């Protein structure tokens, strides 16, 4: 798969098959992703790769903790849930399409809660990635990690694997910190599911539409 194809074929997968992903393949992907650029080459990414018993422990403990409605149900670093247009509409369009495919009616809070909880099961993917960053780095380093994550997603896609980035993992960070021994001076900023897509699952038919170039690009100085 060439780069253009991988860019177009990558999509967030939210139902995975149980087929294991060998460590050698995960390493191959990380070997490629480490070539990602970063501001002043500080390479701020750190990633915990979880599988097997640790992945199961993380899932069980985070889900149990989540049911207690704890204080760490928000990220440890500043985030906002306030969105203005056009972002609100885009977000709602995605949510409506996704919950429609899963068959969750609007307003069914219990079903929403259960479905969002699937994030903490890595949507059944055999491998989960948890990205952390030193707390004393700034927004530019968050950009670096986003670039690193896209490298992972594209390398995975070109090897027949699928992914889903999961900001959901920046919640319930006390448990993730303890289970994975993440130092106190690092934020848990994102997670990612990695595995083989269950192509029979309706949720994986979701297409998140994109805006045309003209809606976001402003060209200057061209003849
Ligand atoms: C930083 C980031 C965080 C995300 N967090 C979640 C998440 O917690 N749960 C989820 O189901 N999808 C999550 N997504 C997936 C987005 O919803 C998805 O990328 C977007 O709708 C575009 O769809 P596509 O990835 O299929 O092209 C996240 C994506 C990114 C880039």
XYZ file of C-alpha atoms and ligand atoms in Angstrom:
254
model
C 0.000 0.000 0.000
C 1.523 3.330 -0.979
C 1.280 6.425 1.181
C -1.676 7.976 -0.644
C -3.634 4.749 -0.325
C -2.803 4.379 3.362
C -3.866 7.973 4.052
C -7.206 7.401 2.381
C -7.800 3.889 3.714
C -7.035 4.653 7.362
C -10.124 5.093 9.436
C -11.004 4.618 13.059
C -12.032 1.059 13.745
C -14.228 0.399 16.775
C -14.636 -3.384 16.608
C -11.634 -5.700 16.359
C -11.120 -9.412 15.915
C -9.370 -11.365 18.640
C -6.458 -12.295 16.316
C -3.235 -11.444 18.141
C -0.733 -8.918 16.840
C 2.804 -10.252 17.279
C 5.274 -8.126 19.203
C 7.590 -8.163 16.160
C 4.907 -6.406 14.105
C 4.285 -3.795 16.804
C 8.024 -3.193 16.929
C 8.200 -2.845 13.150
C 5.502 -0.147 13.320
C 7.239 1.706 16.157
C 10.563 1.445 14.279
C 8.954 3.392 11.432
C 7.092 5.842 13.669
C 10.278 6.844 15.489
C 11.294 8.626 12.258
C 8.514 11.155 12.896
C 9.585 14.788 13.116
C 9.348 16.809 16.320
C 10.092 20.422 17.208
C 13.865 20.802 17.794
C 13.968 16.994 17.547
C 13.134 16.462 21.203
C 11.086 13.323 20.364
C 8.777 13.765 23.349
C 6.674 10.638 22.704
C 6.448 7.864 25.213
C 4.210 4.891 24.653
C 3.127 1.942 26.783
C 2.207 -1.039 24.638
C -0.191 -3.328 26.463
C -1.344 -6.830 25.633
C -2.349 -10.038 27.358
C -2.888 -10.065 31.118
C -1.844 -6.433 31.620
C -4.297 -5.270 28.997
C -7.049 -7.312 30.659
C -6.130 -5.931 34.092
C -6.144 -2.357 32.780
C -9.531 -2.844 31.158
C -11.099 -4.417 34.257
C -9.705 -1.869 36.687
C -10.521 1.199 34.590
C -14.082 0.012 33.940
C -14.673 -0.759 37.628
C -13.229 2.619 38.614
C -15.352 4.418 36.003
C -18.508 3.014 37.588
C -17.667 4.852 40.813
C -18.022 8.232 38.977
C -14.576 9.330 40.157
C -12.921 12.769 40.118
C -10.467 11.731 37.397
C -13.272 11.351 34.845
C -11.601 14.328 33.157
C -8.082 14.708 31.790
C -5.297 15.671 34.170
C -4.232 18.458 31.796
C -6.397 21.427 30.725
C -9.103 20.591 28.198
C -12.333 22.254 27.215
C -15.639 20.681 26.359
C -16.931 24.021 25.035
C -17.102 23.940 21.252
C -18.403 26.507 18.812
C -19.484 26.152 15.214
C -18.555 24.593 12.894
C -17.085 22.095 15.369
C -20.302 21.382 17.255
C -22.092 20.357 14.080
C -19.227 18.169 12.888
C -19.043 16.456 16.263
C -22.798 15.860 16.377
C -22.851 14.557 12.808
C -20.218 11.992 13.710
C -21.965 10.981 16.930
C -25.334 10.624 15.226
C -23.900 8.464 12.443
C -21.914 6.299 14.856
C -24.670 5.713 17.382
C -27.112 5.116 14.512
C -24.917 2.327 13.135
C -24.601 0.767 16.566
C -28.363 1.057 17.033
C -28.378 3.336 20.070
C -31.383 5.662 20.077
C -30.892 9.354 20.867
C -31.185 9.978 24.589
C -30.464 6.392 25.680
C -27.924 7.396 28.324
C -27.341 3.864 29.620
C -26.513 2.542 26.159
C -24.287 5.583 25.472
C -22.438 4.945 28.706
C -21.892 1.285 27.800
C -20.737 2.099 24.277
C -18.283 4.782 25.444
C -16.998 2.189 27.905
C -15.903 0.102 24.917
C -13.024 2.572 24.624
C -11.616 1.111 27.823
C -11.744 -2.360 26.309
C -9.758 -1.048 23.346
C -12.809 -2.142 21.334
C -11.519 -5.709 21.865
C -8.252 -5.008 20.012
C -5.492 -7.300 21.281
C -3.047 -4.417 21.649
C -3.540 -1.072 23.315
C -1.173 1.869 23.236
C -1.081 4.532 25.911
C 0.755 7.744 25.032
C 2.258 9.890 27.752
C 4.172 13.151 27.784
C 6.370 14.935 30.326
C 4.246 17.463 32.198
C 6.723 20.310 31.729
C 6.423 20.227 27.927
C 4.003 22.536 26.145
C 1.420 22.449 23.359
C 4.083 22.112 20.649
C 5.060 18.738 22.063
C 1.440 17.594 21.986
C 1.638 18.328 18.238
C 4.701 16.104 18.010
C 2.830 13.251 19.613
C -0.067 13.693 17.199
C 2.358 13.385 14.310
C 3.906 10.297 15.917
C 0.452 8.756 16.325
C -0.404 9.352 12.680
C 2.853 7.647 11.692
C 1.821 4.633 13.761
C -1.646 4.604 12.213
C -0.323 4.754 8.650
C 2.377 2.146 9.231
C -0.260 -0.095 10.795
C -2.692 0.430 7.921
C -0.099 -0.421 5.302
C 0.458 -3.733 7.148
C -3.228 -4.664 7.147
C -3.822 -3.501 10.710
C -6.316 -0.948 11.948
C -6.344 1.563 14.761
C -8.493 3.951 16.731
C -7.002 6.954 18.502
C -8.655 7.323 21.893
C -8.644 10.548 23.805
C -10.965 8.644 26.159
C -7.834 7.261 27.786
C -6.927 10.645 29.230
C -9.796 10.046 31.671
C -9.461 7.679 34.644
C -5.750 8.314 34.515
C -5.170 7.423 38.185
C -5.779 3.764 37.375
C -3.763 3.752 34.158
C -0.922 5.515 35.973
C -0.886 2.881 38.712
C -1.297 -0.204 36.507
C 1.363 0.874 33.993
C 3.633 2.606 36.535
C 3.478 5.910 34.662
C 5.591 8.442 36.602
C 3.783 11.325 38.324
C 5.581 13.868 36.127
C 3.925 12.566 32.958
C 0.411 13.155 31.616
C -1.531 10.318 30.049
C -2.721 12.061 26.919
C -4.187 9.488 24.576
C -4.725 5.832 23.888
C -4.930 3.803 20.696
C -6.415 0.456 19.799
C -4.372 -1.687 17.420
C -5.479 -4.894 15.760
C -7.375 -6.483 12.904
C -10.727 -4.922 12.051
C -13.888 -6.957 12.402
C -15.204 -6.177 8.951
C -18.615 -7.657 9.797
C -19.320 -5.069 12.485
C -21.701 -2.259 11.387
C -19.776 0.364 13.396
C -16.793 -0.168 11.125
C -18.790 0.987 8.117
C -18.818 4.490 9.598
C -17.466 7.100 7.224
C -16.458 10.372 8.865
C -16.873 12.932 6.111
C -14.230 15.583 5.480
C -14.546 19.200 4.486
C -13.132 20.302 1.114
C -9.709 21.990 0.943
C -11.346 25.345 0.178
C -13.015 25.299 3.613
C -9.736 25.323 5.544
C -6.927 26.514 3.245
C -6.202 30.147 2.470
C -3.776 30.606 -0.384
C -1.525 33.638 -0.601
C 0.755 34.846 -3.337
C -0.112 32.364 -6.083
C -0.488 33.704 -9.612
C -6.675 12.752 19.189
C -7.852 11.865 18.853
C -8.641 11.353 19.877
C -9.716 10.510 19.569
N -10.434 9.958 20.581
C -11.386 9.032 20.308
C -12.008 8.312 21.359
O -11.728 8.500 22.540
N -12.924 7.367 21.027
C -13.265 7.108 19.726
O -14.108 6.235 19.490
N -12.676 7.775 18.699
C -11.740 8.709 18.968
N -11.075 9.354 17.932
C -11.411 9.035 16.548
C -12.127 10.188 15.838
O -13.483 10.191 16.192
C -11.931 9.991 14.333
O -10.565 10.096 14.016
C -12.697 11.021 13.507
O -14.075 10.884 13.696
C -12.375 10.869 12.011
O -12.727 9.577 11.608
P -11.702 8.537 10.991
O -10.577 8.371 11.973
O -12.494 7.272 10.822
O -11.199 9.077 9.693
C -10.012 10.201 18.215
C -9.214 10.729 17.204
C -8.148 11.540 17.507
C -7.281 12.057 16.391
